[in-house]
């Protein structure tokens, strides 16, 4: 056996000779950011070899001076002898301190209240079919010696008007003790089904006031859990963290590929259930002094891949033509079926998907956005690890998914990172000296740049004359922040290491810019193609709703200037928060909203962009700043001509 000492984690691991270093770290629960899932294409899993020798090769992602210092890519390294490794703090902490949008309580309330108002305005009831009732059952005697179950059933029939009860074995096991703890005075939680009830929980004494549900948004990057009082319909508390599946790849394609490996599907399922959702649930229970058995219903929304991995369902056919998902509608699920830290009999409902790449997060988002009830033409754009778009109103809804990649979460960018402490989230550049002014999450030293910061940066680089409309850095600039490497690739220095006591400068290069231009081009061309498929153009849009993690800090003006969003009246744009979570919340507190959510899933039309005749031409045209056809951006044209 070979010893690997992760000095940065004070942890010694034993593995076999020939093992991959990234897999050794993964198997030992040492998080190393690897957005490309070990395909040696992103260069993010850079670690430092302190002692020993490994079998590794230098790649374009490692500079000459870094190679001399001992930096290697974990995914491209084979362990051959005892070694000592240091994982840079930004690689091992990017899941922690992640900035989850919508964490402001005041803003939260506004977003949830807006969605509730849509439900109320359209006469949908805020009722659920789950009831909690305190009952006092006649105690047994020698003359009245019915079994505990028959005694309970008799009371339910005579006092509550239901002919039959149903329950799981676990409830039967605890029933004899609970019935006698308080002289047959108990509280039952049940689901009404015509003349029959299914009992979910039985508690000693009167606990009618404790009844809870949970709404969950499973994002590719982050997961948010929302605890709800089913009586008041109020959000009690929220908890969020990075999705622990991140260690297996930044996007759904890399995770699907990993799921096909030995034990890959099991590891991905455990990562989201055991390592992400259950700890979040436990934190909510502790903070609010809640027993998990009082959590009796859940609504979960995620893209089609996340929903499948949440259930442990094989996903590989999602990425293979003709792109067939394993399911669209939610199967019947209870908490114990998937190991959730809730009441074993809790009902778990998955928001319906539409297609392989338009999932329950989008149907839930459409529910909360109110597109299904709107007279106006609404363009809905979800900017996350994936890019999904919906256009329509109460009469029709068209949807598509864009191959945007993880750039909005910092993936594909050499110094990119997720929105966590140390991430540059806003940038302005002084045109006179080309020095940047940085806004950093956590008000600490910068360690990278996140999606909103990248948009600002590219916009500022264009306006200050650092780059041309192709995203190429001008060669004749005489400035210390502009330089070119041995491969003649230009880069701009956002932060010099000497100024912030960093190991390396924070830079953005022409390859990064090109990657982001393709990402924004995918979104714009997707929206353009979707609307064009109806014989319309952007002029018919009445409102644009932006959802997703990046939205809260998205500068609309800058996003239009680089060609991410259409050049229309600015007052038409609005950020609607985590629409997936809000839609899940609405389906949790309202049977009618849940029915509407199912209807949205059934009725939304999906457009497969990859086979749409004009999409590729539109995509190529959009891979420019802001667009090859500048006439589509009249306000940007005037600005650039000034």
mmCIF file of N, CA, C and O in Angstrom, residues 549-631:
data_model
loop_
_atom_site.group_PDB
_atom_site.id
_atom_site.type_symbol
_atom_site.label_atom_id
_atom_site.label_comp_id
_atom_site.label_asym_id
_atom_site.label_seq_id
_atom_site.Cartn_x
_atom_site.Cartn_y
_atom_site.Cartn_z
ATOM 1 N N UNK A 549 -29.158 31.246 -9.992
ATOM 2 C CA UNK A 549 -28.218 31.735 -9.001
ATOM 3 C C UNK A 549 -27.519 33.025 -9.367
ATOM 4 O O UNK A 549 -27.224 33.846 -8.510
ATOM 5 N N UNK A 550 -27.260 33.253 -10.655
ATOM 6 C CA UNK A 550 -26.503 34.424 -11.063
ATOM 7 C C UNK A 550 -27.364 35.694 -11.068
ATOM 8 O O UNK A 550 -26.868 36.809 -11.024
ATOM 9 N N UNK A 551 -28.686 35.518 -11.118
ATOM 10 C CA UNK A 551 -29.582 36.629 -11.420
ATOM 11 C C UNK A 551 -29.532 37.793 -10.463
ATOM 12 O O UNK A 551 -29.650 38.948 -10.875
ATOM 13 N N UNK A 552 -29.369 37.540 -9.172
ATOM 14 C CA UNK A 552 -29.472 38.602 -8.183
ATOM 15 C C UNK A 552 -28.406 39.673 -8.363
ATOM 16 O O UNK A 552 -28.630 40.849 -8.051
ATOM 17 N N UNK A 553 -27.231 39.293 -8.849
ATOM 18 C CA UNK A 553 -26.144 40.251 -9.049
ATOM 19 C C UNK A 553 -25.895 40.538 -10.525
ATOM 20 O O UNK A 553 -24.875 41.108 -10.888
ATOM 21 N N UNK A 554 -26.838 40.136 -11.362
ATOM 22 C CA UNK A 554 -26.690 40.327 -12.803
ATOM 23 C C UNK A 554 -26.918 41.793 -13.156
ATOM 24 O O UNK A 554 -27.959 42.363 -12.833
ATOM 25 N N UNK A 555 -25.956 42.391 -13.810
ATOM 26 C CA UNK A 555 -26.104 43.748 -14.312
ATOM 27 C C UNK A 555 -26.768 43.665 -15.686
ATOM 28 O O UNK A 555 -26.159 43.213 -16.650
ATOM 29 N N UNK A 556 -28.036 44.089 -15.747
ATOM 30 C CA UNK A 556 -28.809 43.953 -16.982
ATOM 31 C C UNK A 556 -28.151 44.727 -18.121
ATOM 32 O O UNK A 556 -28.035 44.220 -19.248
ATOM 33 N N UNK A 557 -27.723 45.954 -17.835
ATOM 34 C CA UNK A 557 -27.120 46.780 -18.887
ATOM 35 C C UNK A 557 -25.882 46.108 -19.459
ATOM 36 O O UNK A 557 -25.699 46.043 -20.684
ATOM 37 N N UNK A 558 -25.017 45.585 -18.597
ATOM 38 C CA UNK A 558 -23.804 44.905 -19.063
ATOM 39 C C UNK A 558 -24.140 43.625 -19.814
ATOM 40 O O UNK A 558 -23.466 43.264 -20.784
ATOM 41 N N UNK A 559 -25.170 42.926 -19.356
ATOM 42 C CA UNK A 559 -25.577 41.671 -20.004
ATOM 43 C C UNK A 559 -26.100 41.925 -21.413
ATOM 44 O O UNK A 559 -25.886 41.113 -22.320
ATOM 45 N N UNK A 560 -26.772 43.044 -21.596
ATOM 46 C CA UNK A 560 -27.232 43.414 -22.937
ATOM 47 C C UNK A 560 -26.043 43.834 -23.794
ATOM 48 O O UNK A 560 -25.941 43.467 -24.970
ATOM 49 N N UNK A 561 -25.117 44.575 -23.203
ATOM 50 C CA UNK A 561 -23.985 45.084 -23.970
ATOM 51 C C UNK A 561 -23.125 43.965 -24.549
ATOM 52 O O UNK A 561 -22.627 44.079 -25.672
ATOM 53 N N UNK A 562 -22.970 42.861 -23.806
ATOM 54 C CA UNK A 562 -22.154 41.756 -24.341
ATOM 55 C C UNK A 562 -22.979 40.796 -25.197
ATOM 56 O O UNK A 562 -22.444 39.862 -25.782
ATOM 57 N N UNK A 563 -24.311 41.012 -25.258
ATOM 58 C CA UNK A 563 -25.139 40.181 -26.120
ATOM 59 C C UNK A 563 -25.688 38.938 -25.456
ATOM 60 O O UNK A 563 -26.067 37.985 -26.134
ATOM 61 N N UNK A 564 -25.762 38.947 -24.130
ATOM 62 C CA UNK A 564 -26.393 37.829 -23.422
ATOM 63 C C UNK A 564 -27.907 37.954 -23.461
ATOM 64 O O UNK A 564 -28.624 36.974 -23.671
ATOM 65 N N UNK A 565 -28.405 39.170 -23.270
ATOM 66 C CA UNK A 565 -29.839 39.440 -23.241
ATOM 67 C C UNK A 565 -30.218 40.344 -24.406
ATOM 68 O O UNK A 565 -29.391 41.134 -24.888
ATOM 69 N N UNK A 566 -31.466 40.283 -24.872
ATOM 70 C CA UNK A 566 -31.886 41.109 -26.003
ATOM 71 C C UNK A 566 -31.919 42.591 -25.654
ATOM 72 O O UNK A 566 -32.177 42.970 -24.511
ATOM 73 N N UNK A 567 -31.681 43.421 -26.653
ATOM 74 C CA UNK A 567 -31.646 44.878 -26.474
ATOM 75 C C UNK A 567 -33.064 45.436 -26.584
ATOM 76 O O UNK A 567 -33.479 45.958 -27.616
ATOM 77 N N UNK A 568 -33.814 45.317 -25.487
ATOM 78 C CA UNK A 568 -35.170 45.849 -25.420
ATOM 79 C C UNK A 568 -35.267 46.755 -24.193
ATOM 80 O O UNK A 568 -34.300 46.910 -23.453
ATOM 81 N N UNK A 569 -36.433 47.347 -23.968
ATOM 82 C CA UNK A 569 -36.601 48.283 -22.863
ATOM 83 C C UNK A 569 -36.183 47.651 -21.544
ATOM 84 O O UNK A 569 -36.616 46.561 -21.205
ATOM 85 N N UNK A 570 -35.358 48.386 -20.801
ATOM 86 C CA UNK A 570 -34.779 47.832 -19.568
ATOM 87 C C UNK A 570 -35.838 47.559 -18.505
ATOM 88 O O UNK A 570 -35.672 46.665 -17.668
ATOM 89 N N UNK A 571 -36.908 48.332 -18.499
ATOM 90 C CA UNK A 571 -37.946 48.137 -17.479
ATOM 91 C C UNK A 571 -38.703 46.819 -17.650
ATOM 92 O O UNK A 571 -39.451 46.410 -16.759
ATOM 93 N N UNK A 572 -38.495 46.156 -18.755
ATOM 94 C CA UNK A 572 -39.156 44.865 -18.975
ATOM 95 C C UNK A 572 -38.457 43.718 -18.235
ATOM 96 O O UNK A 572 -39.016 42.631 -18.107
ATOM 97 N N UNK A 573 -37.242 43.960 -17.746
ATOM 98 C CA UNK A 573 -36.472 42.907 -17.091
ATOM 99 C C UNK A 573 -36.755 42.880 -15.588
ATOM 100 O O UNK A 573 -36.862 43.921 -14.943
ATOM 101 N N UNK A 574 -36.846 41.676 -15.034
ATOM 102 C CA UNK A 574 -37.022 41.518 -13.585
ATOM 103 C C UNK A 574 -36.378 40.217 -13.142
ATOM 104 O O UNK A 574 -36.412 39.204 -13.859
ATOM 105 N N UNK A 575 -35.764 40.245 -11.952
ATOM 106 C CA UNK A 575 -35.203 39.035 -11.355
ATOM 107 C C UNK A 575 -36.233 38.446 -10.402
ATOM 108 O O UNK A 575 -36.774 39.159 -9.559
ATOM 109 N N UNK A 576 -36.538 37.164 -10.546
ATOM 110 C CA UNK A 576 -37.593 36.554 -9.731
ATOM 111 C C UNK A 576 -37.050 35.517 -8.751
ATOM 112 O O UNK A 576 -37.798 34.706 -8.223
ATOM 113 N N UNK A 577 -35.752 35.551 -8.485
ATOM 114 C CA UNK A 577 -35.191 34.695 -7.446
ATOM 115 C C UNK A 577 -35.085 33.237 -7.851
ATOM 116 O O UNK A 577 -35.059 32.884 -9.032
ATOM 117 N N UNK A 578 -35.030 32.386 -6.842
ATOM 118 C CA UNK A 578 -34.957 30.942 -7.069
ATOM 119 C C UNK A 578 -36.356 30.446 -7.396
ATOM 120 O O UNK A 578 -37.092 29.966 -6.538
ATOM 121 N N UNK A 579 -36.741 30.571 -8.644
ATOM 122 C CA UNK A 579 -38.115 30.253 -9.056
ATOM 123 C C UNK A 579 -38.432 28.772 -8.887
ATOM 124 O O UNK A 579 -39.582 28.401 -8.658
ATOM 125 N N UNK A 580 -37.422 27.928 -8.978
ATOM 126 C CA UNK A 580 -37.627 26.492 -8.781
ATOM 127 C C UNK A 580 -38.069 26.206 -7.349
ATOM 128 O O UNK A 580 -39.010 25.450 -7.109
ATOM 129 N N UNK A 581 -37.389 26.826 -6.389
ATOM 130 C CA UNK A 581 -37.748 26.643 -4.983
ATOM 131 C C UNK A 581 -39.128 27.225 -4.691
ATOM 132 O O UNK A 581 -39.937 26.612 -3.997
ATOM 133 N N UNK A 582 -39.405 28.402 -5.236
ATOM 134 C CA UNK A 582 -40.699 29.042 -4.991
ATOM 135 C C UNK A 582 -41.834 28.210 -5.580
ATOM 136 O O UNK A 582 -42.885 28.043 -4.955
ATOM 137 N N UNK A 583 -41.625 27.671 -6.772
ATOM 138 C CA UNK A 583 -42.648 26.814 -7.372
ATOM 139 C C UNK A 583 -42.882 25.552 -6.562
ATOM 140 O O UNK A 583 -44.024 25.100 -6.399
ATOM 141 N N UNK A 584 -41.806 24.979 -6.017
ATOM 142 C CA UNK A 584 -41.936 23.799 -5.151
ATOM 143 C C UNK A 584 -42.725 24.147 -3.900
ATOM 144 O O UNK A 584 -43.573 23.372 -3.436
ATOM 145 N N UNK A 585 -42.445 25.317 -3.358
ATOM 146 C CA UNK A 585 -43.173 25.794 -2.167
ATOM 147 C C UNK A 585 -44.667 25.923 -2.457
ATOM 148 O O UNK A 585 -45.510 25.505 -1.650
ATOM 149 N N UNK A 586 -45.026 26.488 -3.600
ATOM 150 C CA UNK A 586 -46.441 26.644 -3.945
ATOM 151 C C UNK A 586 -47.137 25.288 -4.077
ATOM 152 O O UNK A 586 -48.260 25.109 -3.607
ATOM 153 N N UNK A 587 -46.467 24.335 -4.712
ATOM 154 C CA UNK A 587 -47.046 22.998 -4.852
ATOM 155 C C UNK A 587 -47.155 22.288 -3.510
ATOM 156 O O UNK A 587 -47.997 21.410 -3.325
ATOM 157 N N UNK A 588 -46.302 22.676 -2.560
ATOM 158 C CA UNK A 588 -46.325 22.081 -1.224
ATOM 159 C C UNK A 588 -47.544 22.550 -0.435
ATOM 160 O O UNK A 588 -48.168 21.767 0.283
ATOM 161 N N UNK A 589 -47.896 23.819 -0.560
ATOM 162 C CA UNK A 589 -48.962 24.387 0.283
ATOM 163 C C UNK A 589 -50.325 24.398 -0.386
ATOM 164 O O UNK A 589 -51.316 24.770 0.246
ATOM 165 N N UNK A 590 -50.391 23.979 -1.652
ATOM 166 C CA UNK A 590 -51.661 24.038 -2.376
ATOM 167 C C UNK A 590 -51.836 22.839 -3.292
ATOM 168 O O UNK A 590 -51.032 22.632 -4.207
ATOM 169 N N UNK A 591 -52.906 22.078 -3.063
ATOM 170 C CA UNK A 591 -53.230 20.967 -3.965
ATOM 171 C C UNK A 591 -53.484 21.485 -5.375
ATOM 172 O O UNK A 591 -53.090 20.856 -6.362
ATOM 173 N N UNK A 592 -54.174 22.627 -5.455
ATOM 174 C CA UNK A 592 -54.481 23.193 -6.767
ATOM 175 C C UNK A 592 -53.207 23.592 -7.507
ATOM 176 O O UNK A 592 -53.095 23.408 -8.719
ATOM 177 N N UNK A 593 -52.243 24.154 -6.777
ATOM 178 C CA UNK A 593 -50.979 24.538 -7.406
ATOM 179 C C UNK A 593 -50.216 23.310 -7.890
ATOM 180 O O UNK A 593 -49.578 23.338 -8.945
ATOM 181 N N UNK A 594 -50.292 22.225 -7.126
ATOM 182 C CA UNK A 594 -49.627 20.989 -7.551
ATOM 183 C C UNK A 594 -50.264 20.450 -8.840
ATOM 184 O O UNK A 594 -49.560 19.989 -9.749
ATOM 185 N N UNK A 595 -51.589 20.538 -8.924
ATOM 186 C CA UNK A 595 -52.277 20.116 -10.154
ATOM 187 C C UNK A 595 -51.868 21.005 -11.326
ATOM 188 O O UNK A 595 -51.673 20.534 -12.447
ATOM 189 N N UNK A 596 -51.752 22.302 -11.054
ATOM 190 C CA UNK A 596 -51.341 23.233 -12.110
ATOM 191 C C UNK A 596 -49.915 22.930 -12.554
ATOM 192 O O UNK A 596 -49.598 22.998 -13.749
ATOM 193 N N UNK A 597 -49.052 22.576 -11.610
ATOM 194 C CA UNK A 597 -47.674 22.210 -11.939
ATOM 195 C C UNK A 597 -47.646 21.002 -12.864
ATOM 196 O O UNK A 597 -46.900 20.975 -13.850
ATOM 197 N N UNK A 598 -48.461 20.012 -12.569
ATOM 198 C CA UNK A 598 -48.544 18.826 -13.423
ATOM 199 C C UNK A 598 -49.061 19.198 -14.809
ATOM 200 O O UNK A 598 -48.570 18.701 -15.839
ATOM 201 N N UNK A 599 -50.029 20.093 -14.849
ATOM 202 C CA UNK A 599 -50.592 20.545 -16.124
ATOM 203 C C UNK A 599 -49.541 21.274 -16.958
ATOM 204 O O UNK A 599 -49.458 21.074 -18.173
ATOM 205 N N UNK A 600 -48.739 22.107 -16.303
ATOM 206 C CA UNK A 600 -47.661 22.808 -17.007
ATOM 207 C C UNK A 600 -46.701 21.806 -17.648
ATOM 208 O O UNK A 600 -46.291 21.956 -18.805
ATOM 209 N N UNK A 601 -46.338 20.768 -16.894
ATOM 210 C CA UNK A 601 -45.454 19.738 -17.431
ATOM 211 C C UNK A 601 -46.041 19.029 -18.634
ATOM 212 O O UNK A 601 -45.330 18.692 -19.588
ATOM 213 N N UNK A 602 -47.353 18.828 -18.601
ATOM 214 C CA UNK A 602 -48.022 18.120 -19.704
ATOM 215 C C UNK A 602 -48.156 18.983 -20.956
ATOM 216 O O UNK A 602 -48.101 18.479 -22.083
ATOM 217 N N UNK A 603 -48.346 20.282 -20.759
ATOM 218 C CA UNK A 603 -48.735 21.144 -21.876
ATOM 219 C C UNK A 603 -47.583 21.928 -22.491
ATOM 220 O O UNK A 603 -47.713 22.457 -23.596
ATOM 221 N N UNK A 604 -46.447 22.035 -21.811
ATOM 222 C CA UNK A 604 -45.336 22.812 -22.357
ATOM 223 C C UNK A 604 -44.724 22.093 -23.557
ATOM 224 O O UNK A 604 -44.480 20.890 -23.513
ATOM 225 N N UNK A 605 -44.472 22.833 -24.628
ATOM 226 C CA UNK A 605 -43.880 22.278 -25.845
ATOM 227 C C UNK A 605 -42.364 22.459 -25.814
ATOM 228 O O UNK A 605 -41.870 23.538 -25.491
ATOM 229 N N UNK A 606 -41.643 21.409 -26.157
ATOM 230 C CA UNK A 606 -40.181 21.450 -26.138
ATOM 231 C C UNK A 606 -39.647 21.544 -27.554
ATOM 232 O O UNK A 606 -40.066 20.808 -28.457
ATOM 233 N N UNK A 607 -38.716 22.469 -27.769
ATOM 234 C CA UNK A 607 -38.051 22.629 -29.063
ATOM 235 C C UNK A 607 -36.618 22.127 -28.925
ATOM 236 O O UNK A 607 -35.844 22.645 -28.102
ATOM 237 N N UNK A 608 -36.252 21.127 -29.707
ATOM 238 C CA UNK A 608 -34.891 20.593 -29.689
ATOM 239 C C UNK A 608 -34.024 21.451 -30.616
ATOM 240 O O UNK A 608 -34.094 21.347 -31.842
ATOM 241 N N UNK A 609 -33.209 22.323 -30.014
ATOM 242 C CA UNK A 609 -32.430 23.283 -30.789
ATOM 243 C C UNK A 609 -31.427 22.614 -31.715
ATOM 244 O O UNK A 609 -31.126 23.130 -32.796
ATOM 245 N N UNK A 610 -30.891 21.475 -31.293
ATOM 246 C CA UNK A 610 -29.820 20.836 -32.076
ATOM 247 C C UNK A 610 -30.289 20.404 -33.462
ATOM 248 O O UNK A 610 -29.463 20.221 -34.363
ATOM 249 N N UNK A 611 -31.584 20.226 -33.641
ATOM 250 C CA UNK A 611 -32.093 19.820 -34.957
ATOM 251 C C UNK A 611 -32.894 20.939 -35.613
ATOM 252 O O UNK A 611 -33.437 20.754 -36.697
ATOM 253 N N UNK A 612 -32.954 22.106 -34.952
ATOM 254 C CA UNK A 612 -33.706 23.214 -35.544
ATOM 255 C C UNK A 612 -32.857 23.852 -36.641
ATOM 256 O O UNK A 612 -31.683 24.177 -36.422
ATOM 257 N N UNK A 613 -33.411 24.052 -37.853
ATOM 258 C CA UNK A 613 -32.607 24.429 -39.031
ATOM 259 C C UNK A 613 -31.737 25.662 -38.863
ATOM 260 O O UNK A 613 -30.595 25.691 -39.325
ATOM 261 N N UNK A 614 -32.247 26.716 -38.221
ATOM 262 C CA UNK A 614 -31.508 27.980 -38.190
ATOM 263 C C UNK A 614 -30.686 28.191 -36.920
ATOM 264 O O UNK A 614 -29.994 29.204 -36.800
ATOM 265 N N UNK A 615 -30.747 27.249 -35.990
ATOM 266 C CA UNK A 615 -30.119 27.507 -34.695
ATOM 267 C C UNK A 615 -28.606 27.666 -34.796
ATOM 268 O O UNK A 615 -28.032 28.593 -34.212
ATOM 269 N N UNK A 616 -27.936 26.791 -35.513
ATOM 270 C CA UNK A 616 -26.477 26.857 -35.550
ATOM 271 C C UNK A 616 -25.992 28.152 -36.187
ATOM 272 O O UNK A 616 -25.012 28.762 -35.721
ATOM 273 N N UNK A 617 -26.677 28.614 -37.228
ATOM 274 C CA UNK A 617 -26.298 29.891 -37.835
ATOM 275 C C UNK A 617 -26.477 31.027 -36.835
ATOM 276 O O UNK A 617 -25.634 31.930 -36.744
ATOM 277 N N UNK A 618 -27.581 30.992 -36.090
ATOM 278 C CA UNK A 618 -27.841 32.033 -35.101
ATOM 279 C C UNK A 618 -26.812 31.970 -33.973
ATOM 280 O O UNK A 618 -26.351 33.005 -33.485
ATOM 281 N N UNK A 619 -26.434 30.763 -33.574
ATOM 282 C CA UNK A 619 -25.436 30.606 -32.515
ATOM 283 C C UNK A 619 -24.098 31.198 -32.947
ATOM 284 O O UNK A 619 -23.458 31.946 -32.192
ATOM 285 N N UNK A 620 -23.665 30.893 -34.156
ATOM 286 C CA UNK A 620 -22.386 31.415 -34.653
ATOM 287 C C UNK A 620 -22.427 32.943 -34.705
ATOM 288 O O UNK A 620 -21.470 33.626 -34.331
ATOM 289 N N UNK A 621 -23.560 33.486 -35.130
ATOM 290 C CA UNK A 621 -23.703 34.940 -35.199
ATOM 291 C C UNK A 621 -23.667 35.574 -33.821
ATOM 292 O O UNK A 621 -23.222 36.719 -33.658
ATOM 293 N N UNK A 622 -24.146 34.847 -32.826
ATOM 294 C CA UNK A 622 -24.194 35.381 -31.459
ATOM 295 C C UNK A 622 -22.857 35.267 -30.737
ATOM 296 O O UNK A 622 -22.708 35.829 -29.648
ATOM 297 N N UNK A 623 -21.888 34.550 -31.321
ATOM 298 C CA UNK A 623 -20.575 34.405 -30.695
ATOM 299 C C UNK A 623 -19.677 35.581 -31.070
ATOM 300 O O UNK A 623 -18.600 35.434 -31.668
ATOM 301 N N UNK A 624 -20.166 36.753 -30.735
ATOM 302 C CA UNK A 624 -19.521 38.018 -31.048
ATOM 303 C C UNK A 624 -19.996 38.999 -29.987
ATOM 304 O O UNK A 624 -20.974 38.735 -29.279
ATOM 305 N N UNK A 625 -19.336 40.115 -29.826
ATOM 306 C CA UNK A 625 -19.746 41.106 -28.830
ATOM 307 C C UNK A 625 -20.317 42.344 -29.522
ATOM 308 O O UNK A 625 -19.567 43.064 -30.193
ATOM 309 N N UNK A 626 -21.597 42.604 -29.399
ATOM 310 C CA UNK A 626 -22.604 41.751 -28.765
ATOM 311 C C UNK A 626 -23.137 40.677 -29.709
ATOM 312 O O UNK A 626 -23.678 39.667 -29.282
ATOM 313 N N UNK A 627 -23.004 40.914 -31.045
ATOM 314 C CA UNK A 627 -23.568 40.030 -32.055
ATOM 315 C C UNK A 627 -22.961 40.424 -33.389
ATOM 316 O O UNK A 627 -22.532 41.564 -33.584
ATOM 317 N N UNK A 628 -22.896 39.462 -34.308
ATOM 318 C CA UNK A 628 -22.391 39.795 -35.641
ATOM 319 C C UNK A 628 -23.219 40.904 -36.270
ATOM 320 O O UNK A 628 -22.692 41.836 -36.882
ATOM 321 N N UNK A 629 -24.526 40.814 -36.092
ATOM 322 C CA UNK A 629 -25.434 41.842 -36.607
ATOM 323 C C UNK A 629 -25.668 42.888 -35.519
ATOM 324 O O UNK A 629 -26.560 42.745 -34.684
ATOM 325 N N UNK A 630 -24.873 43.928 -35.528
ATOM 326 C CA UNK A 630 -24.955 44.953 -34.497
ATOM 327 C C UNK A 630 -26.294 45.676 -34.520
ATOM 328 O O UNK A 630 -26.701 46.287 -33.514
ATOM 329 N N UNK A 631 -27.028 45.590 -35.636
ATOM 330 C CA UNK A 631 -28.329 46.254 -35.734
ATOM 331 C C UNK A 631 -29.337 45.654 -34.757
ATOM 332 O O UNK A 631 -30.340 46.299 -34.428
#
